[in-house]
């Protein structure tokens, strides 16, 4: 099936976070948004067809996830997509990846225990660590020629003080796909110091280079404190349907996770729509994921060309990411501070692009390129107009 990613779909008036509630993030309503990380693409037809069948059935009662169809869909996906063995017995439903991380924090550590993270990082990680009364230990990634690298000497010095390493793989917002050598070393050092790894792999289908994503569970025969959390929602643009999963090889942790979800948080019924969307997506729609990667790669190339041709005198720099549909744009050489840049983008360009400060580095912008090319090109023209209005320093 050929999917049309150029189709412009009006999302206004649908209670859409990115479009209808843009003022919450930028203080203005009438902006073209490139902010929260969902896409402006219609979910693939097989998912929509299945959802229509579910709706037409007319009964939406209490439903279960703990069956072979759900767990087998996840296991089959990892076998087919990543060539990694995941037993169906390891698979547990969860309403969201952040919910899974929060529960695993409480199961694997105590209050005030330390959690190692890479910085810059996904902004929700700050909240899930702080609001669960854990202490964040940030390790700054080192930018080298547009590619972020890990200082492994520093990594070991910090990880030995921690109880958990919270990994984002591929990495949001820098777009890194960790190499096998890097993954080997991270797992080796966590095993050496008995630090649990929680790996958020929600962006693993949007890989833009030839390097393959390496799931943390590839190392399951080497270390037993590995916990993978993910969802199909980024791939197929279904986060509003609710649903994610964990792969938890440790039976004791798995049983405690399920008990916490059922008996403390009372999440006893799966989201029926989210469950069907995931099973259908993983079973029938990976061609959509492949075409999505091709399209996003094209969007990244358009951004790169625009920066080179239209913004070369502004100081903006951009290096193609290895994964995700999130462009991490270097503004460090622009002759204005981050506040002035945001003011110009919002009030002059009428465009909403996330400030890097939210992710731990105010010298960058994070721009969501999961959108039709027509929207992207309009956004880039607005960005240029905004930068042209910056006062000279």
mmCIF file of C-alpha atoms in Angstrom:
data_model
loop_
_atom_site.group_PDB
_atom_site.id
_atom_site.type_symbol
_atom_site.label_atom_id
_atom_site.label_comp_id
_atom_site.label_asym_id
_atom_site.label_seq_id
_atom_site.Cartn_x
_atom_site.Cartn_y
_atom_site.Cartn_z
ATOM 1 C CA UNK A 1 0.000 0.000 0.000
ATOM 2 C CA UNK A 2 1.234 3.516 -0.845
ATOM 3 C CA UNK A 3 0.582 6.067 1.858
ATOM 4 C CA UNK A 4 0.043 9.771 1.171
ATOM 5 C CA UNK A 5 2.101 11.756 3.678
ATOM 6 C CA UNK A 6 1.629 14.971 1.671
ATOM 7 C CA UNK A 7 -2.069 15.153 2.531
ATOM 8 C CA UNK A 8 -2.901 18.248 4.581
ATOM 9 C CA UNK A 9 -5.529 17.434 7.212
ATOM 10 C CA UNK A 10 -7.123 20.150 9.326
ATOM 11 C CA UNK A 11 -6.745 19.128 12.977
ATOM 12 C CA UNK A 12 -8.260 22.282 14.426
ATOM 13 C CA UNK A 13 -11.398 21.792 16.472
ATOM 14 C CA UNK A 14 -10.530 18.190 17.410
ATOM 15 C CA UNK A 15 -9.189 18.989 20.910
ATOM 16 C CA UNK A 16 -5.732 18.500 19.453
ATOM 17 C CA UNK A 17 -2.938 19.359 21.893
ATOM 18 C CA UNK A 18 -0.550 20.521 19.182
ATOM 19 C CA UNK A 19 -3.019 22.708 17.265
ATOM 20 C CA UNK A 20 -5.949 23.659 19.504
ATOM 21 C CA UNK A 21 -3.923 24.261 22.656
ATOM 22 C CA UNK A 22 -0.813 25.859 21.190
ATOM 23 C CA UNK A 23 -1.324 28.869 23.476
ATOM 24 C CA UNK A 24 -0.518 26.717 26.508
ATOM 25 C CA UNK A 25 3.070 26.368 25.279
ATOM 26 C CA UNK A 26 3.734 29.642 23.501
ATOM 27 C CA UNK A 27 1.256 32.152 24.909
ATOM 28 C CA UNK A 28 -0.304 32.807 21.500
ATOM 29 C CA UNK A 29 -3.152 31.040 19.706
ATOM 30 C CA UNK A 30 -2.699 31.649 15.990
ATOM 31 C CA UNK A 31 0.600 29.835 15.405
ATOM 32 C CA UNK A 32 1.718 27.129 12.997
ATOM 33 C CA UNK A 33 2.833 24.383 15.417
ATOM 34 C CA UNK A 34 5.888 22.110 15.250
ATOM 35 C CA UNK A 35 5.869 21.242 18.919
ATOM 36 C CA UNK A 36 4.528 18.163 20.725
ATOM 37 C CA UNK A 37 5.762 14.910 19.236
ATOM 38 C CA UNK A 38 2.804 13.446 17.456
ATOM 39 C CA UNK A 39 2.488 13.675 13.690
ATOM 40 C CA UNK A 40 0.029 15.319 11.303
ATOM 41 C CA UNK A 41 -0.304 12.064 9.347
ATOM 42 C CA UNK A 42 -3.419 9.929 9.176
ATOM 43 C CA UNK A 43 -3.039 6.514 10.785
ATOM 44 C CA UNK A 44 -2.637 3.699 8.223
ATOM 45 C CA UNK A 45 -5.766 2.288 6.619
ATOM 46 C CA UNK A 46 -5.646 -1.197 8.217
ATOM 47 C CA UNK A 47 -5.731 0.419 11.680
ATOM 48 C CA UNK A 48 -8.597 2.728 10.723
ATOM 49 C CA UNK A 49 -10.499 -0.207 9.218
ATOM 50 C CA UNK A 50 -10.085 -2.259 12.398
ATOM 51 C CA UNK A 51 -11.209 0.663 14.566
ATOM 52 C CA UNK A 52 -14.325 1.100 12.429
ATOM 53 C CA UNK A 53 -15.122 -2.582 12.929
ATOM 54 C CA UNK A 54 -14.731 -2.191 16.674
ATOM 55 C CA UNK A 55 -16.956 0.900 16.682
ATOM 56 C CA UNK A 56 -19.604 -0.811 14.555
ATOM 57 C CA UNK A 57 -19.715 -3.736 16.965
ATOM 58 C CA UNK A 58 -21.286 -1.283 19.376
ATOM 59 C CA UNK A 59 -20.229 -2.767 22.707
ATOM 60 C CA UNK A 60 -17.177 -1.328 24.436
ATOM 61 C CA UNK A 61 -17.166 -3.191 27.710
ATOM 62 C CA UNK A 62 -14.349 -4.178 30.046
ATOM 63 C CA UNK A 63 -11.624 -5.845 28.004
ATOM 64 C CA UNK A 64 -8.366 -7.719 28.674
ATOM 65 C CA UNK A 65 -4.875 -7.373 27.272
ATOM 66 C CA UNK A 66 -3.448 -10.525 28.857
ATOM 67 C CA UNK A 67 -3.835 -12.862 25.919
ATOM 68 C CA UNK A 68 -1.714 -14.296 23.130
ATOM 69 C CA UNK A 69 -2.940 -11.885 20.456
ATOM 70 C CA UNK A 70 -1.673 -8.820 22.337
ATOM 71 C CA UNK A 71 1.509 -10.294 23.791
ATOM 72 C CA UNK A 72 2.260 -12.253 20.638
ATOM 73 C CA UNK A 73 1.965 -9.095 18.519
ATOM 74 C CA UNK A 74 4.735 -7.464 20.567
ATOM 75 C CA UNK A 75 6.917 -10.581 20.535
ATOM 76 C CA UNK A 76 6.413 -11.015 16.790
ATOM 77 C CA UNK A 77 7.259 -7.379 16.152
ATOM 78 C CA UNK A 78 10.607 -7.660 17.936
ATOM 79 C CA UNK A 79 11.440 -10.897 16.142
ATOM 80 C CA UNK A 80 10.557 -9.539 12.691
ATOM 81 C CA UNK A 81 11.669 -5.917 13.022
ATOM 82 C CA UNK A 82 14.695 -6.154 15.295
ATOM 83 C CA UNK A 83 15.694 -9.839 15.236
ATOM 84 C CA UNK A 84 15.523 -9.961 19.043
ATOM 85 C CA UNK A 85 13.813 -12.652 21.088
ATOM 86 C CA UNK A 86 11.096 -11.336 23.397
ATOM 87 C CA UNK A 87 9.016 -13.984 25.113
ATOM 88 C CA UNK A 88 5.262 -13.257 25.067
ATOM 89 C CA UNK A 89 5.342 -13.998 28.796
ATOM 90 C CA UNK A 90 7.452 -10.856 29.349
ATOM 91 C CA UNK A 91 4.916 -8.504 27.783
ATOM 92 C CA UNK A 92 2.734 -6.329 29.999
ATOM 93 C CA UNK A 93 0.223 -3.696 28.940
ATOM 94 C CA UNK A 94 0.552 -0.150 30.257
ATOM 95 C CA UNK A 95 -1.451 2.999 29.522
ATOM 96 C CA UNK A 96 1.689 4.995 28.689
ATOM 97 C CA UNK A 97 5.470 4.808 28.603
ATOM 98 C CA UNK A 98 5.795 7.435 31.343
ATOM 99 C CA UNK A 99 3.405 5.494 33.547
ATOM 100 C CA UNK A 100 5.605 2.426 33.058
ATOM 101 C CA UNK A 101 8.749 4.361 33.981
ATOM 102 C CA UNK A 102 7.115 5.795 37.098
ATOM 103 C CA UNK A 103 5.973 2.352 38.288
ATOM 104 C CA UNK A 104 9.364 0.792 37.565
ATOM 105 C CA UNK A 105 11.058 3.567 39.557
ATOM 106 C CA UNK A 106 8.936 2.633 42.555
ATOM 107 C CA UNK A 107 9.504 -1.095 42.096
ATOM 108 C CA UNK A 108 13.264 -0.966 41.481
ATOM 109 C CA UNK A 109 14.400 1.801 43.816
ATOM 110 C CA UNK A 110 13.610 3.808 46.903
ATOM 111 C CA UNK A 111 12.911 7.491 47.372
ATOM 112 C CA UNK A 112 16.012 9.659 46.926
ATOM 113 C CA UNK A 113 17.837 6.945 44.992
ATOM 114 C CA UNK A 114 19.780 8.304 42.027
ATOM 115 C CA UNK A 115 18.820 7.962 38.374
ATOM 116 C CA UNK A 116 21.404 8.480 35.633
ATOM 117 C CA UNK A 117 20.203 10.209 32.451
ATOM 118 C CA UNK A 118 21.771 11.731 29.360
ATOM 119 C CA UNK A 119 21.317 15.464 28.876
ATOM 120 C CA UNK A 120 19.832 17.046 26.786
ATOM 121 C CA UNK A 121 16.841 14.810 27.273
ATOM 122 C CA UNK A 122 13.133 14.359 26.736
ATOM 123 C CA UNK A 123 11.528 16.946 28.992
ATOM 124 C CA UNK A 124 9.093 14.531 30.676
ATOM 125 C CA UNK A 125 12.075 12.667 32.156
ATOM 126 C CA UNK A 126 12.752 15.654 34.413
ATOM 127 C CA UNK A 127 9.235 15.397 35.817
ATOM 128 C CA UNK A 128 9.025 11.630 36.190
ATOM 129 C CA UNK A 129 12.277 11.643 38.182
ATOM 130 C CA UNK A 130 11.477 14.644 40.374
ATOM 131 C CA UNK A 131 7.834 13.794 41.027
ATOM 132 C CA UNK A 132 8.768 10.281 42.117
ATOM 133 C CA UNK A 133 11.270 11.693 44.613
ATOM 134 C CA UNK A 134 14.316 10.327 42.861
ATOM 135 C CA UNK A 135 17.530 12.279 42.393
ATOM 136 C CA UNK A 136 18.524 13.025 38.828
ATOM 137 C CA UNK A 137 22.180 12.521 37.880
ATOM 138 C CA UNK A 138 22.667 14.094 34.425
ATOM 139 C CA UNK A 139 25.520 13.206 32.104
ATOM 140 C CA UNK A 140 25.963 15.773 29.347
ATOM 141 C CA UNK A 141 26.409 14.251 25.920
ATOM 142 C CA UNK A 142 29.323 15.756 23.999
ATOM 143 C CA UNK A 143 28.548 17.274 20.570
ATOM 144 C CA UNK A 144 31.271 16.501 18.043
ATOM 145 C CA UNK A 145 30.690 17.661 14.468
ATOM 146 C CA UNK A 146 26.938 17.540 14.958
ATOM 147 C CA UNK A 147 26.913 14.086 16.545
ATOM 148 C CA UNK A 148 26.511 13.565 20.272
ATOM 149 C CA UNK A 149 28.977 11.207 21.960
ATOM 150 C CA UNK A 150 29.140 9.539 25.377
ATOM 151 C CA UNK A 151 32.072 10.168 27.712
ATOM 152 C CA UNK A 152 32.326 6.637 29.088
ATOM 153 C CA UNK A 153 34.848 7.505 31.783
ATOM 154 C CA UNK A 154 32.371 10.012 33.143
ATOM 155 C CA UNK A 155 29.551 7.530 32.591
ATOM 156 C CA UNK A 156 31.194 4.951 34.848
ATOM 157 C CA UNK A 157 32.023 7.510 37.530
ATOM 158 C CA UNK A 158 28.375 8.538 37.670
ATOM 159 C CA UNK A 159 26.607 5.228 37.127
ATOM 160 C CA UNK A 160 28.292 3.571 40.099
ATOM 161 C CA UNK A 161 26.459 6.095 42.315
ATOM 162 C CA UNK A 162 23.041 5.285 40.839
ATOM 163 C CA UNK A 163 20.354 2.662 41.218
ATOM 164 C CA UNK A 164 18.791 3.139 37.750
ATOM 165 C CA UNK A 165 19.990 4.224 34.322
ATOM 166 C CA UNK A 166 17.072 5.715 32.332
ATOM 167 C CA UNK A 167 18.002 5.367 28.674
ATOM 168 C CA UNK A 168 16.231 6.925 25.688
ATOM 169 C CA UNK A 169 16.959 4.787 22.636
ATOM 170 C CA UNK A 170 16.885 6.219 19.997
ATOM 171 C CA UNK A 171 17.591 9.451 21.780
ATOM 172 C CA UNK A 172 15.133 12.321 22.044
ATOM 173 C CA UNK A 173 15.948 15.137 21.259
ATOM 174 C CA UNK A 174 19.363 14.606 19.619
ATOM 175 C CA UNK A 175 18.251 11.803 17.295
ATOM 176 C CA UNK A 176 21.149 9.484 18.113
ATOM 177 C CA UNK A 177 20.879 5.779 17.312
ATOM 178 C CA UNK A 178 23.297 4.164 19.740
ATOM 179 C CA UNK A 179 25.860 1.924 18.075
ATOM 180 C CA UNK A 180 26.338 -1.682 19.114
ATOM 181 C CA UNK A 181 29.673 -0.699 20.637
ATOM 182 C CA UNK A 182 27.987 2.007 22.718
ATOM 183 C CA UNK A 183 25.194 -0.330 23.805
ATOM 184 C CA UNK A 184 27.730 -3.030 24.709
ATOM 185 C CA UNK A 185 29.594 -0.583 26.909
ATOM 186 C CA UNK A 186 26.501 0.860 28.605
ATOM 187 C CA UNK A 187 25.176 -2.585 29.474
ATOM 188 C CA UNK A 188 28.609 -3.792 30.583
ATOM 189 C CA UNK A 189 29.073 -0.882 33.012
ATOM 190 C CA UNK A 190 25.544 -1.160 34.389
ATOM 191 C CA UNK A 191 26.051 -4.890 34.935
ATOM 192 C CA UNK A 192 29.403 -4.253 36.604
ATOM 193 C CA UNK A 193 27.840 -1.839 39.105
ATOM 194 C CA UNK A 194 24.461 -3.612 39.347
ATOM 195 C CA UNK A 195 22.448 -0.694 37.996
ATOM 196 C CA UNK A 196 19.056 -1.427 36.443
ATOM 197 C CA UNK A 197 18.442 -0.147 32.896
ATOM 198 C CA UNK A 198 15.020 1.169 31.907
ATOM 199 C CA UNK A 199 15.100 1.748 28.150
ATOM 200 C CA UNK A 200 12.471 3.941 26.484
ATOM 201 C CA UNK A 201 12.415 2.743 22.856
ATOM 202 C CA UNK A 202 9.295 4.505 21.590
ATOM 203 C CA UNK A 203 11.127 6.094 18.616
ATOM 204 C CA UNK A 204 12.750 2.863 17.427
ATOM 205 C CA UNK A 205 10.750 2.580 14.192
ATOM 206 C CA UNK A 206 11.790 6.008 12.899
ATOM 207 C CA UNK A 207 15.433 5.324 12.029
ATOM 208 C CA UNK A 208 16.795 7.458 9.212
ATOM 209 C CA UNK A 209 20.205 5.872 8.569
ATOM 210 C CA UNK A 210 21.499 2.405 7.728
ATOM 211 C CA UNK A 211 22.396 1.763 11.372
ATOM 212 C CA UNK A 212 19.925 -0.585 13.024
ATOM 213 C CA UNK A 213 18.281 0.134 16.340
ATOM 214 C CA UNK A 214 19.623 -2.171 19.057
ATOM 215 C CA UNK A 215 16.943 -3.071 21.644
ATOM 216 C CA UNK A 216 18.243 -3.366 25.185
ATOM 217 C CA UNK A 217 16.744 -6.857 25.441
ATOM 218 C CA UNK A 218 19.339 -8.061 22.967
ATOM 219 C CA UNK A 219 21.501 -8.312 26.099
ATOM 220 C CA UNK A 220 19.042 -10.376 28.086
ATOM 221 C CA UNK A 221 21.409 -13.351 28.242
ATOM 222 C CA UNK A 222 24.146 -11.137 29.739
ATOM 223 C CA UNK A 223 22.286 -9.143 32.374
ATOM 224 C CA UNK A 224 19.014 -9.641 34.200
ATOM 225 C CA UNK A 225 18.147 -6.059 35.181
ATOM 226 C CA UNK A 226 16.905 -4.864 31.803
ATOM 227 C CA UNK A 227 13.449 -3.335 31.356
ATOM 228 C CA UNK A 228 12.116 -2.149 27.995
ATOM 229 C CA UNK A 229 9.210 0.309 27.691
ATOM 230 C CA UNK A 230 7.688 1.331 24.377
ATOM 231 C CA UNK A 231 4.560 1.912 22.320
ATOM 232 C CA UNK A 232 3.391 1.785 18.718
ATOM 233 C CA UNK A 233 1.803 5.221 19.099
ATOM 234 C CA UNK A 234 4.681 7.316 17.708
ATOM 235 C CA UNK A 235 4.962 5.104 14.645
ATOM 236 C CA UNK A 236 1.282 5.016 13.693
ATOM 237 C CA UNK A 237 0.199 8.341 15.260
ATOM 238 C CA UNK A 238 -2.238 6.794 17.739
ATOM 239 C CA UNK A 239 -1.330 8.295 21.161
ATOM 240 C CA UNK A 240 -4.897 9.531 21.672
ATOM 241 C CA UNK A 241 -6.094 5.913 21.658
ATOM 242 C CA UNK A 242 -3.997 5.216 24.789
ATOM 243 C CA UNK A 243 -1.763 2.212 25.213
ATOM 244 C CA UNK A 244 1.825 1.074 25.509
ATOM 245 C CA UNK A 245 3.682 -1.973 26.772
ATOM 246 C CA UNK A 246 6.653 -3.155 28.768
ATOM 247 C CA UNK A 247 8.863 -6.163 28.195
ATOM 248 C CA UNK A 248 9.897 -7.322 31.677
ATOM 249 C CA UNK A 249 11.925 -10.547 31.734
ATOM 250 C CA UNK A 250 12.120 -10.586 35.558
ATOM 251 C CA UNK A 251 9.016 -12.522 36.642
ATOM 252 C CA UNK A 252 8.977 -11.031 40.139
ATOM 253 C CA UNK A 253 9.119 -7.458 38.826
ATOM 254 C CA UNK A 254 6.534 -8.297 36.170
ATOM 255 C CA UNK A 255 4.069 -9.679 38.701
ATOM 256 C CA UNK A 256 4.552 -6.700 40.992
ATOM 257 C CA UNK A 257 4.032 -4.325 38.049
ATOM 258 C CA UNK A 258 0.738 -6.005 37.145
ATOM 259 C CA UNK A 259 -0.379 -6.014 40.785
ATOM 260 C CA UNK A 260 0.430 -2.310 41.147
ATOM 261 C CA UNK A 261 -1.504 -1.498 37.988
ATOM 262 C CA UNK A 262 -4.552 -3.556 38.953
ATOM 263 C CA UNK A 263 -4.778 -3.246 42.725
ATOM 264 C CA UNK A 264 -3.326 0.179 43.477
ATOM 265 C CA UNK A 265 -3.884 2.234 40.331
ATOM 266 C CA UNK A 266 -7.031 0.292 39.271
ATOM 267 C CA UNK A 267 -6.182 0.147 35.576
ATOM 268 C CA UNK A 268 -8.080 -3.090 35.183
ATOM 269 C CA UNK A 269 -9.325 -2.739 31.606
ATOM 270 C CA UNK A 270 -7.234 -2.169 28.529
ATOM 271 C CA UNK A 271 -8.008 0.702 26.154
ATOM 272 C CA UNK A 272 -9.897 -1.325 23.573
ATOM 273 C CA UNK A 273 -9.061 1.010 20.691
ATOM 274 C CA UNK A 274 -5.409 1.319 21.666
ATOM 275 C CA UNK A 275 -5.014 -2.451 21.924
ATOM 276 C CA UNK A 276 -6.481 -3.080 18.473
ATOM 277 C CA UNK A 277 -4.436 -0.257 16.955
ATOM 278 C CA UNK A 278 -1.199 -1.755 18.265
ATOM 279 C CA UNK A 279 -1.993 -5.325 17.234
ATOM 280 C CA UNK A 280 -3.068 -4.252 13.746
ATOM 281 C CA UNK A 281 -0.152 -1.858 13.349
ATOM 282 C CA UNK A 282 2.470 -4.402 14.286
ATOM 283 C CA UNK A 283 0.745 -7.153 12.336
ATOM 284 C CA UNK A 284 -0.190 -5.354 9.114
ATOM 285 C CA UNK A 285 1.355 -1.891 8.860
ATOM 286 C CA UNK A 286 5.129 -2.038 9.011
ATOM 287 C CA UNK A 287 5.178 -0.972 5.359
ATOM 288 C CA UNK A 288 3.702 2.291 6.654
ATOM 289 C CA UNK A 289 6.619 2.607 9.094
ATOM 290 C CA UNK A 290 9.130 2.120 6.266
ATOM 291 C CA UNK A 291 7.439 4.735 4.076
ATOM 292 C CA UNK A 292 7.218 7.088 7.060
ATOM 293 C CA UNK A 293 10.996 6.864 7.500
ATOM 294 C CA UNK A 294 11.536 7.675 3.822
ATOM 295 C CA UNK A 295 9.244 10.691 4.059
ATOM 296 C CA UNK A 296 10.783 12.002 7.284
ATOM 297 C CA UNK A 297 14.237 11.596 5.745
ATOM 298 C CA UNK A 298 13.029 13.797 2.904
ATOM 299 C CA UNK A 299 11.720 16.400 5.359
ATOM 300 C CA UNK A 300 15.050 16.444 7.161
ATOM 301 C CA UNK A 301 16.801 16.960 3.832
ATOM 302 C CA UNK A 302 14.484 19.869 3.004
ATOM 303 C CA UNK A 303 15.320 21.466 6.343
ATOM 304 C CA UNK A 304 19.034 20.934 5.766
ATOM 305 C CA UNK A 305 18.817 22.511 2.310
ATOM 306 C CA UNK A 306 16.816 25.456 3.612
ATOM 307 C CA UNK A 307 19.339 26.145 6.354
ATOM 308 C CA UNK A 308 22.191 26.030 3.832
ATOM 309 C CA UNK A 309 20.485 28.152 1.205
ATOM 310 C CA UNK A 310 18.244 30.552 3.111
ATOM 311 C CA UNK A 311 19.612 30.778 6.662
ATOM 312 C CA UNK A 312 23.353 30.544 6.062
ATOM 313 C CA UNK A 313 23.900 34.157 7.115
ATOM 314 C CA UNK A 314 21.891 33.858 10.350
ATOM 315 C CA UNK A 315 24.203 31.429 12.159
ATOM 316 C CA UNK A 316 21.687 28.554 12.189
ATOM 317 C CA UNK A 317 23.259 25.113 11.821
ATOM 318 C CA UNK A 318 21.635 21.730 11.356
ATOM 319 C CA UNK A 319 22.925 18.174 11.142
ATOM 320 C CA UNK A 320 20.666 15.364 9.993
ATOM 321 C CA UNK A 321 19.607 13.156 12.924
ATOM 322 C CA UNK A 322 19.968 9.392 12.838
ATOM 323 C CA UNK A 323 16.433 8.803 14.113
ATOM 324 C CA UNK A 324 13.086 10.359 15.163
ATOM 325 C CA UNK A 325 11.063 12.983 13.329
ATOM 326 C CA UNK A 326 12.454 15.657 15.673
ATOM 327 C CA UNK A 327 14.999 18.091 14.234
ATOM 328 C CA UNK A 328 17.548 19.396 16.778
ATOM 329 C CA UNK A 329 18.563 22.769 15.345
ATOM 330 C CA UNK A 330 21.730 24.494 16.560
ATOM 331 C CA UNK A 331 21.121 28.198 17.274
ATOM 332 C CA UNK A 332 24.341 28.817 19.227
ATOM 333 C CA UNK A 333 25.822 31.057 16.526
ATOM 334 C CA UNK A 334 22.703 33.168 16.064
ATOM 335 C CA UNK A 335 23.366 36.666 17.411
ATOM 336 C CA UNK A 336 20.505 36.591 19.913
ATOM 337 C CA UNK A 337 19.682 34.790 23.123
ATOM 338 C CA UNK A 338 17.060 32.047 23.336
ATOM 339 C CA UNK A 339 14.424 34.420 24.713
ATOM 340 C CA UNK A 340 14.795 36.822 21.801
ATOM 341 C CA UNK A 341 14.694 33.943 19.309
ATOM 342 C CA UNK A 342 11.476 32.575 20.816
ATOM 343 C CA UNK A 343 9.939 36.030 20.863
ATOM 344 C CA UNK A 344 10.703 36.472 17.174
ATOM 345 C CA UNK A 345 9.439 33.031 16.213
ATOM 346 C CA UNK A 346 6.147 33.510 18.077
ATOM 347 C CA UNK A 347 5.399 37.163 17.426
ATOM 348 C CA UNK A 348 7.052 37.775 14.052
ATOM 349 C CA UNK A 349 7.028 34.368 12.385
ATOM 350 C CA UNK A 350 3.828 33.109 14.028
ATOM 351 C CA UNK A 351 5.413 29.671 14.345
ATOM 352 C CA UNK A 352 5.621 27.390 17.378
ATOM 353 C CA UNK A 353 8.966 25.567 17.668
ATOM 354 C CA UNK A 354 10.047 24.167 21.028
ATOM 355 C CA UNK A 355 12.931 25.950 22.790
ATOM 356 C CA UNK A 356 15.890 23.710 23.566
ATOM 357 C CA UNK A 357 15.875 24.950 27.153
ATOM 358 C CA UNK A 358 12.962 22.584 27.817
ATOM 359 C CA UNK A 359 15.302 19.674 27.062
ATOM 360 C CA UNK A 360 18.382 20.996 28.841
ATOM 361 C CA UNK A 361 20.165 23.093 26.196
ATOM 362 C CA UNK A 362 18.997 26.617 25.404
ATOM 363 C CA UNK A 363 21.273 26.806 22.345
ATOM 364 C CA UNK A 364 18.915 24.624 20.303
ATOM 365 C CA UNK A 365 15.400 24.398 18.939
ATOM 366 C CA UNK A 366 13.449 21.142 18.658
ATOM 367 C CA UNK A 367 11.243 21.149 15.581
ATOM 368 C CA UNK A 368 8.747 18.373 14.864
ATOM 369 C CA UNK A 369 9.058 17.363 11.209
ATOM 370 C CA UNK A 370 6.360 14.699 11.390
ATOM 371 C CA UNK A 371 4.157 16.680 9.029
ATOM 372 C CA UNK A 372 3.301 17.138 5.335
ATOM 373 C CA UNK A 373 6.011 18.869 3.359
ATOM 374 C CA UNK A 374 3.748 21.790 2.545
ATOM 375 C CA UNK A 375 3.358 22.588 6.233
ATOM 376 C CA UNK A 376 7.107 22.220 6.764
ATOM 377 C CA UNK A 377 8.009 24.628 3.975
ATOM 378 C CA UNK A 378 5.545 27.223 5.271
ATOM 379 C CA UNK A 379 7.047 26.817 8.737
ATOM 380 C CA UNK A 380 10.563 27.326 7.423
ATOM 381 C CA UNK A 381 9.540 30.516 5.611
ATOM 382 C CA UNK A 382 8.019 31.755 8.857
ATOM 383 C CA UNK A 383 11.203 30.864 10.698
ATOM 384 C CA UNK A 384 13.246 32.839 8.167
ATOM 385 C CA UNK A 385 10.927 35.816 8.535
ATOM 386 C CA UNK A 386 11.322 35.671 12.297
ATOM 387 C CA UNK A 387 15.119 35.486 12.194
ATOM 388 C CA UNK A 388 15.226 38.410 9.764
ATOM 389 C CA UNK A 389 13.449 40.480 12.420
ATOM 390 C CA UNK A 390 15.980 39.762 15.161
ATOM 391 C CA UNK A 391 17.754 42.916 16.369
ATOM 392 C CA UNK A 392 21.425 43.047 15.410
ATOM 393 C CA UNK A 393 23.886 42.630 18.285
#
